[in-house]
XYZ file of C-alpha atoms in Angstrom:
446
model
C -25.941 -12.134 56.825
C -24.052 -8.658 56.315
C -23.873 -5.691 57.709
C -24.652 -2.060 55.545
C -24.216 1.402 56.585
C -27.660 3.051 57.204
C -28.440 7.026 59.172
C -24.554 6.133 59.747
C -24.496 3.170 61.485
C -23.664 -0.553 60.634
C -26.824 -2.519 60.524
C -27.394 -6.756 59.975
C -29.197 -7.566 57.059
C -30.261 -10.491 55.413
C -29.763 -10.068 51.228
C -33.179 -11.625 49.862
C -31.128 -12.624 46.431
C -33.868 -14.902 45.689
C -36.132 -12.035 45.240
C -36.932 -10.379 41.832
C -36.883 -6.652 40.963
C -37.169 -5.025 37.742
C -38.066 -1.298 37.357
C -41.050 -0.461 34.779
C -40.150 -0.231 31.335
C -38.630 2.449 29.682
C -38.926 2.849 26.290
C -36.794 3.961 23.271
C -37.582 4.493 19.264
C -36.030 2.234 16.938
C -36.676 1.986 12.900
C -39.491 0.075 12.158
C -40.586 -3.621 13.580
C -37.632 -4.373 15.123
C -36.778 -8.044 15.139
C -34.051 -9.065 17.019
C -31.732 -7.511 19.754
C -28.039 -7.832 20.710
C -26.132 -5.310 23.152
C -22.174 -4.828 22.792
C -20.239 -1.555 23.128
C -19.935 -0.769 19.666
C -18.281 2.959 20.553
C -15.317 1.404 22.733
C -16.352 4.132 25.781
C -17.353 1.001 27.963
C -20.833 1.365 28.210
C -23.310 -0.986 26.308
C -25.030 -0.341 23.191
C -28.376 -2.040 21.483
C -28.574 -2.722 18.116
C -31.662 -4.051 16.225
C -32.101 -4.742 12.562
C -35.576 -3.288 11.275
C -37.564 -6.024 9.520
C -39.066 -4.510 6.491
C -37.283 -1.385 6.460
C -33.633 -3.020 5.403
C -31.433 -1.625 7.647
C -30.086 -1.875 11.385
C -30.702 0.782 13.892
C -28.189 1.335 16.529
C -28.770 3.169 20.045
C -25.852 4.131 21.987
C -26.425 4.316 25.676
C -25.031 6.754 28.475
C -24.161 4.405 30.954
C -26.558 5.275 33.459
C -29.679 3.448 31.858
C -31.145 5.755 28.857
C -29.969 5.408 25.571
C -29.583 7.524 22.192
C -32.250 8.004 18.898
C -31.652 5.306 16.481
C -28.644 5.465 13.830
C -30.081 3.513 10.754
C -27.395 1.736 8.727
C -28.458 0.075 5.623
C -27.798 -3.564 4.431
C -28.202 -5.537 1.277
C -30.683 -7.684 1.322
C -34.742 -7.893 2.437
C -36.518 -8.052 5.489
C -33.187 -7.870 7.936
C -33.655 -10.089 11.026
C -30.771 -10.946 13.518
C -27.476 -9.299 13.873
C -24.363 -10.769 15.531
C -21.276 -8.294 16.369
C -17.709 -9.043 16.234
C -14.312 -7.688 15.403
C -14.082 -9.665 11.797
C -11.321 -7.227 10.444
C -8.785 -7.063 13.106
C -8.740 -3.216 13.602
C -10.545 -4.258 17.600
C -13.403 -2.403 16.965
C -16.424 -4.234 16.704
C -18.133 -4.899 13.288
C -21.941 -6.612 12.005
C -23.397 -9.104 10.546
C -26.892 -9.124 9.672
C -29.096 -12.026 7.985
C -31.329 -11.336 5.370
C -35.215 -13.272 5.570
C -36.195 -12.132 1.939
C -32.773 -13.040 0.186
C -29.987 -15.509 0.766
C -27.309 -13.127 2.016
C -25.931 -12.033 4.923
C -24.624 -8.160 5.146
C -21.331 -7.604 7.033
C -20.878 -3.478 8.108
C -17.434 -2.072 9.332
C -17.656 -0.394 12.183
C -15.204 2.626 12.853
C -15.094 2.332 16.672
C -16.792 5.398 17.376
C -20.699 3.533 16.810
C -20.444 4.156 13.151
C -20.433 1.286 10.475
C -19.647 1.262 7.109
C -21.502 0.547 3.589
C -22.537 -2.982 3.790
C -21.076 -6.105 1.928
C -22.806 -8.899 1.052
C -21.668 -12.689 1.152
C -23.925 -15.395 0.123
C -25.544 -17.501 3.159
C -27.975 -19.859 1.865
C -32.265 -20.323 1.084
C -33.814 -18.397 3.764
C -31.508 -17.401 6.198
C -32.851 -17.062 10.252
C -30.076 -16.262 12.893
C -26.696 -15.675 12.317
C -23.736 -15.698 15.084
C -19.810 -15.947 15.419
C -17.062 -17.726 16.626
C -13.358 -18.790 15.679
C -14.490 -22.359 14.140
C -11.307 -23.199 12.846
C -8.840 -21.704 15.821
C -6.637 -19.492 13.160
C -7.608 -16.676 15.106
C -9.843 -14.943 12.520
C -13.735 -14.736 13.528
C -15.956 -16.650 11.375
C -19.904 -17.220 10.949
C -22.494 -19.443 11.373
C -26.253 -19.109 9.574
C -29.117 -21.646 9.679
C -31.139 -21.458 6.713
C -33.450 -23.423 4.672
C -37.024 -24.918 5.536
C -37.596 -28.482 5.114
C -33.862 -29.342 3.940
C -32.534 -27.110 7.052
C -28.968 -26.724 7.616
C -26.200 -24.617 9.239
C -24.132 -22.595 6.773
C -20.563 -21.574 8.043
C -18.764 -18.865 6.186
C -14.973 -19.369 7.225
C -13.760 -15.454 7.863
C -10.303 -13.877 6.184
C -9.453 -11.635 9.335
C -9.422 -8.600 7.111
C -13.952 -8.489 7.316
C -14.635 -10.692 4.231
C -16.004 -14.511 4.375
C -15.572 -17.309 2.333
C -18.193 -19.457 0.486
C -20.420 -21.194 3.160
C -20.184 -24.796 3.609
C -23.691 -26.605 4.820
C -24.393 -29.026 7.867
C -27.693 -30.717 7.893
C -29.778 -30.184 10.590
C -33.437 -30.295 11.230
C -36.125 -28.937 9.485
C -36.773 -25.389 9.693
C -33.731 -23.736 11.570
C -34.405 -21.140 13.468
C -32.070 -20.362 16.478
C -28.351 -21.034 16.973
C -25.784 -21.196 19.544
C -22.273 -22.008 20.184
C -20.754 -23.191 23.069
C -18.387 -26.229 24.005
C -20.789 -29.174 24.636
C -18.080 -31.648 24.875
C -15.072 -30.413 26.899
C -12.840 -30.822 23.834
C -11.775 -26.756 23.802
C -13.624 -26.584 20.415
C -16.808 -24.729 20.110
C -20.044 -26.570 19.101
C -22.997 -25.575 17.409
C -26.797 -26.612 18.594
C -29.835 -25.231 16.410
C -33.194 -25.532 17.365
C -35.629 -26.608 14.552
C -39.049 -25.171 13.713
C -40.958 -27.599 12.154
C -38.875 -31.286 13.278
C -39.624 -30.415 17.213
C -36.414 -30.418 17.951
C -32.801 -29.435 18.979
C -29.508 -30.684 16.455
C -25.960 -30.587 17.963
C -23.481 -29.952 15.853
C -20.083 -31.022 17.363
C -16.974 -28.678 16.304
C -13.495 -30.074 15.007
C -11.801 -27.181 15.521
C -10.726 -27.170 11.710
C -14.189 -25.380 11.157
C -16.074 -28.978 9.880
C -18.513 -30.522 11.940
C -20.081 -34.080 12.809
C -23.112 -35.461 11.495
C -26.109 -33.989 13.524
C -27.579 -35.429 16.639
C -31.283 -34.641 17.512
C -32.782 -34.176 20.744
C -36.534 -33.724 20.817
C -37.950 -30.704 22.544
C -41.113 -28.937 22.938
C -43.764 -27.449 19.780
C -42.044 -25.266 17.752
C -38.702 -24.265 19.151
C -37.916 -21.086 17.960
C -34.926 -20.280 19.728
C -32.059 -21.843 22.010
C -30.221 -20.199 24.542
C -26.625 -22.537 26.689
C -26.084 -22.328 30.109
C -24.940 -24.323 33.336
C -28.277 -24.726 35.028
C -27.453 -27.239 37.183
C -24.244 -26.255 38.597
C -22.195 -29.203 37.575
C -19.655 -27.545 35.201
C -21.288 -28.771 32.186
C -23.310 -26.512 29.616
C -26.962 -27.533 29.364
C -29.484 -26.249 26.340
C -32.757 -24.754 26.420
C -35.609 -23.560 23.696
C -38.469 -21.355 23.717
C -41.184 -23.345 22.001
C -43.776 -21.137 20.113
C -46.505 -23.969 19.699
C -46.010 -25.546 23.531
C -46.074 -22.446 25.485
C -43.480 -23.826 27.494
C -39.352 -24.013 27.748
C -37.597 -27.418 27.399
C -34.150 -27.825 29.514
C -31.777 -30.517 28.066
C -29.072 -31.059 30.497
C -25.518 -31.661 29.265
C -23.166 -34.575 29.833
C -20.294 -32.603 29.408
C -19.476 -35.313 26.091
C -21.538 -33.718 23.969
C -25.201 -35.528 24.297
C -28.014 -34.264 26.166
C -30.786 -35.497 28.139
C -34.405 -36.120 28.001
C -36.194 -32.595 27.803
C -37.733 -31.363 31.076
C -40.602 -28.482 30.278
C -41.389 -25.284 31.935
C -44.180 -23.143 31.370
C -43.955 -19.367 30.330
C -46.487 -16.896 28.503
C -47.939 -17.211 25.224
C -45.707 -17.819 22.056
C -42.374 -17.420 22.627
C -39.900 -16.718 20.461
C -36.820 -15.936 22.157
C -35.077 -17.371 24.938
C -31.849 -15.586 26.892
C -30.480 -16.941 30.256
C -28.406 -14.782 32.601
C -28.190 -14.815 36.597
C -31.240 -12.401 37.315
C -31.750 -11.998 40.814
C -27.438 -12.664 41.740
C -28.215 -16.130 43.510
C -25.082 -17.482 41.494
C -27.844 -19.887 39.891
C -28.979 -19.370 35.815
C -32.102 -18.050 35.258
C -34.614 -18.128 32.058
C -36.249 -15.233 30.435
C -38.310 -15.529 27.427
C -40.378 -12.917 25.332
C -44.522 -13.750 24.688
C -46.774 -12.346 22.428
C -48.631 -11.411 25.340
C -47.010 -8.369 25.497
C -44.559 -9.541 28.541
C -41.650 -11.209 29.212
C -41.548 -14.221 31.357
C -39.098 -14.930 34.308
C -37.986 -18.226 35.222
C -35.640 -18.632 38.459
C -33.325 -20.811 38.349
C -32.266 -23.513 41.612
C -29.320 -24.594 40.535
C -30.330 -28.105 40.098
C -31.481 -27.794 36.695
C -35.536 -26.894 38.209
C -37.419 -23.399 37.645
C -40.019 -21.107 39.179
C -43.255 -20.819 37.877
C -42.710 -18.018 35.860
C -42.660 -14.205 36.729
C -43.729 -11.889 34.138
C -43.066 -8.577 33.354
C -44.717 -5.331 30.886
C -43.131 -4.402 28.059
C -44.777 -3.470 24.799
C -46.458 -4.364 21.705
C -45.123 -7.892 20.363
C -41.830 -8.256 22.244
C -39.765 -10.039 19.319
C -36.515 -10.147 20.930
C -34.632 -9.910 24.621
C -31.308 -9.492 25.793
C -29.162 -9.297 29.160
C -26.918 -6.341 29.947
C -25.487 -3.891 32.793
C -26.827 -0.447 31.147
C -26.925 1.123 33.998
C -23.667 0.333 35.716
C -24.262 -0.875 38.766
C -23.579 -4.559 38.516
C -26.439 -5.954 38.080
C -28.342 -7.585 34.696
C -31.033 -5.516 33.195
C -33.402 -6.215 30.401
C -34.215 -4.813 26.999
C -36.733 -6.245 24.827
C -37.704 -5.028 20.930
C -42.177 -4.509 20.370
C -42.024 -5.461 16.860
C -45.705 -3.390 16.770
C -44.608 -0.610 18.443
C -41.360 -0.167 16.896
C -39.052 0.563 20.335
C -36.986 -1.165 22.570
C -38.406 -1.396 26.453
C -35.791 -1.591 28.718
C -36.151 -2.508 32.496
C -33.080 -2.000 34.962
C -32.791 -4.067 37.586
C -33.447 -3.475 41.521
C -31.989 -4.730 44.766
C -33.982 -6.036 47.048
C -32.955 -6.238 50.845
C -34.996 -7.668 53.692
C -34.097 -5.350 56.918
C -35.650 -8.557 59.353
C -32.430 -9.160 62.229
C -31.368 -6.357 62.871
C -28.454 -5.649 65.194
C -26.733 -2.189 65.616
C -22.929 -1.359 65.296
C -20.653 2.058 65.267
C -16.916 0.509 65.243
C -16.101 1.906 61.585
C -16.599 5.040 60.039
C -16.233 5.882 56.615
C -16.552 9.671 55.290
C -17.343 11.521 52.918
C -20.297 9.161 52.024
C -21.258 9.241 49.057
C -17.826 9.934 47.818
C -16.097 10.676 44.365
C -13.215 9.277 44.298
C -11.428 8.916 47.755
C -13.423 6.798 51.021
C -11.413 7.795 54.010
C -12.180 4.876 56.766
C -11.651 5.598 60.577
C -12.033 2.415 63.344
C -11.807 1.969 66.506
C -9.364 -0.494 66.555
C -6.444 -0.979 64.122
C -7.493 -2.160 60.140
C -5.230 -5.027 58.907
C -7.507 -6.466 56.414
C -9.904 -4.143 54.102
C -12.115 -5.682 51.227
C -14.357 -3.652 48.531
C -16.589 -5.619 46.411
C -19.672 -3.902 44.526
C -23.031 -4.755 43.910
C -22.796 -7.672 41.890
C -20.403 -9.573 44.336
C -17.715 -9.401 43.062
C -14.078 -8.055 44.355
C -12.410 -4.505 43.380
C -9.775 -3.461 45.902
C -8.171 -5.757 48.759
C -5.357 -4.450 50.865
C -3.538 -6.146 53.941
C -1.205 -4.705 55.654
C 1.422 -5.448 59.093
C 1.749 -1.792 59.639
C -2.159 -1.400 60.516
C -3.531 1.517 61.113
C -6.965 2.930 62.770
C -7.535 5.513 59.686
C -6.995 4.254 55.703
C -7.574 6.768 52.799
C -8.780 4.468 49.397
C -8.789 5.949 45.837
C -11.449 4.096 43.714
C -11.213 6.406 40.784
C -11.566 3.669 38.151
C -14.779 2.379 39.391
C -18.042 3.641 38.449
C -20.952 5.053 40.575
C -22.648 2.687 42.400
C -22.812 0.557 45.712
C -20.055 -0.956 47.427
C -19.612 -3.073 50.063
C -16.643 -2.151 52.339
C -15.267 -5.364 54.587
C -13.098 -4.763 57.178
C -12.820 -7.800 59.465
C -16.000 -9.106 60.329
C -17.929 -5.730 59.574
C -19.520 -4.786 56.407
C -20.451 -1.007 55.300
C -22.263 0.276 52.441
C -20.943 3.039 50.545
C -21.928 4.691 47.835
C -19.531 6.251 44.861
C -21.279 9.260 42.894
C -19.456 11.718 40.498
């Protein structure tokens, strides 16, 4: 139960967290049939970026957004190589600005582009990745500090390639793990408590997921394979049943469905447990949706939706929500564009050549309802300073925003009944002001 500030007063309300809100798409141009999606703040001004790499144009568009939700035309960067399909983004040269790495379906390469810090790259390099390369993503495999790479590639002899990074943006010779066959997806994580990251792939064509367990000298073990649904196509981590251990997941493309492997925390995984969603998927993301402090599923469908799956916390899942976008959603990905705490969505329409992106809504259910007036707050909305005036004396005051989580706490022995707060380094948005058993809502807006 809390308490909110509404026609000035304090009024109890339940939070319905389990509920689900997203707004209706919005949609922004890219290049042409966009294929995957990442978002990372590739201009350092702390607001999130997406970038997509353009599958038969050969290059990578880049939007920059405003922080409030929209975001920019497309930037088109070129890379070496055909038929560019996933992009990963880290700092590979040091200089803490974040740099690319693109793999190339047509060729065997991967393209790595500088970026300058202000959302600019440079002209691409290219570093040999292996037959057919599918998704590409990074991580410090041999802890010296320096971010490396990880590709899987090839079709029925599938493997994951890792390219062992310098620290100044180049990358050494790959070096191949088997796998399944047909390697799509890839993530990294530490399956086994060990404080080295692990790789697990999901495989096309063998129906299932290999784990790859990390040395921390950038070698790995032999695979182990878990079986999974029809076609996985892509693999997303997560702790989805609240034990402390990471679990997997895969979108399968010939099943319809989702299968969660739970982890046990030593690097093996059980028996898969499936979950319907829409038609084809080909992605899979997972990300605490509707702030329940549970994981939740979202995959893309060539149904022209995305599909929702709520998480319990004990490793089960709703029937699935689904939500509009366009044209052949090929890609989805997590991110707070709009500032306000919460996870929104954008998703690539390889056929319509934009990204759709849908912000996420609070949803409150005003049932038990009690009025208060013991606090007031003024001016509301505010700017920068919340003055806060109570009846009796404040000891204790407590700010957290939208997303739960803390951003000023001040206690005090020389209490007053009137507090002035500056919350100039915090953006616009909802707060929740706690001062003893009370709870206000206040809003911040430049």
């Amino acid at each position: 139960m809390k308490n909110i500030l509404l026609f000035g007063l304090i009024l109890t309300i339940k939070v319905t967290h389990a509920q689900l809100c997203f707004n209706s798409a919005v949609n922004y141009t890219t290049g042409t049939n966009p294929q995957s999606i990442i978002s990372v703040d590739v201009n350092n001004d702390g607001k999130l970026d997406l970038i997509t790499p353009n599958y038969p144009t050969n290059y990578v568009s880049v939007l920059l957004g405003n922080g409030f939700g929209s975001f920019s035309a497309p930037n088109n960067y070129t890379v070496i190589g055909g038929n560019p399909q996933y992009v990963a983004a880290k700092d590979f040269n040091g200089d803490g600005n974040l740099d690319l790495a693109v793999s190339n379906t047509a060729s065997t390469n991967i393209s790595v582009l500088i970026g300058n810090g202000t959302g600019s790259f440079g002209p691409a390099a290219s570093y040999f990745g292996g037959s057919f390369p599918q998704m590409v993503i990074s991580s410090d495999f041999n802890n010296d500090a320096k971010m490396d790479l990880a590709l899987a590639h090839g079709l029925s002899n599938g493997a994951v390639a890792i390219l062992l990074g310098n620290g100044l943006g180049g990358f050494g010779p790959p070096t191949d793990f088997t796998v399944g066959a047909f390697p799509i997806g890839l993530v990294s994580s530490d399956f086994n408590n060990d404080g080295k990251p692990d790789i697990a792939v999901g495989n096309l064509s063998s129906n299932n997921t290999s784990v790859l367990l990390g040395n921390g000298l950038g070698s790995f073990s032999t695979a182990t394979n878990f079986p999974v649904g029809t076609q996985p196509y892509s693999i997303t981590s997560g702790d989805f049943n609240n034990d402390g251990k990471v679990d997997l997941a895969t979108a399968n493309r010939g099943s319809n469905d989702v299968s969660v492997l739970i982890g046990n925390g030593s690097g093996s995984f059980s028996s898969s447990v499936n979950f319907s969603v829409g038609s084809m998927p080909q992605v899979i993301v997972s990300s605490d949706l509707n702030l329940d402090g549970n994981i939740d599923i979202v995959t893309d469908a060539n149904s022209n939706n995305i599909s929702v799956l709520l998480g319990n916390g004990l490793a089960g899942f709703s029937s699935a929500f689904t939500f509009i976008t366009g044209s052949g959603p090929a890609g989805v990905i997590f991110g707070d564009f709009d500032g306000n705490s919460k996870p929104d969505l954008a998703v690539n329409n390889y056929f319509d050549s934009n990204i759709s992106v849908l912000l996420n809504c609070i949803i409150l259910d005003l049932s038990d309802i009690s009025v208060k007036n013991e606090v007031r707050t003024f001016p509301n909305p505010f700017s920068r300073k919340l003055n806060i005036v109570s009846q009796d004396q404040i000891q204790e005051i407590k700010i957290i925003n939208a997303f739960g989580s803390l951003v000023y706490s001040s206690e005090s022995s020389n209490s007053k009944k009137s507090v002035e707060i500056d919350l100039l380094d915090q953006p616009d948005g909802i707060y929740f002001l706690i001062i003893g058993s009370e709870i206000k809502k206040v809003v911040k807006m430049e």
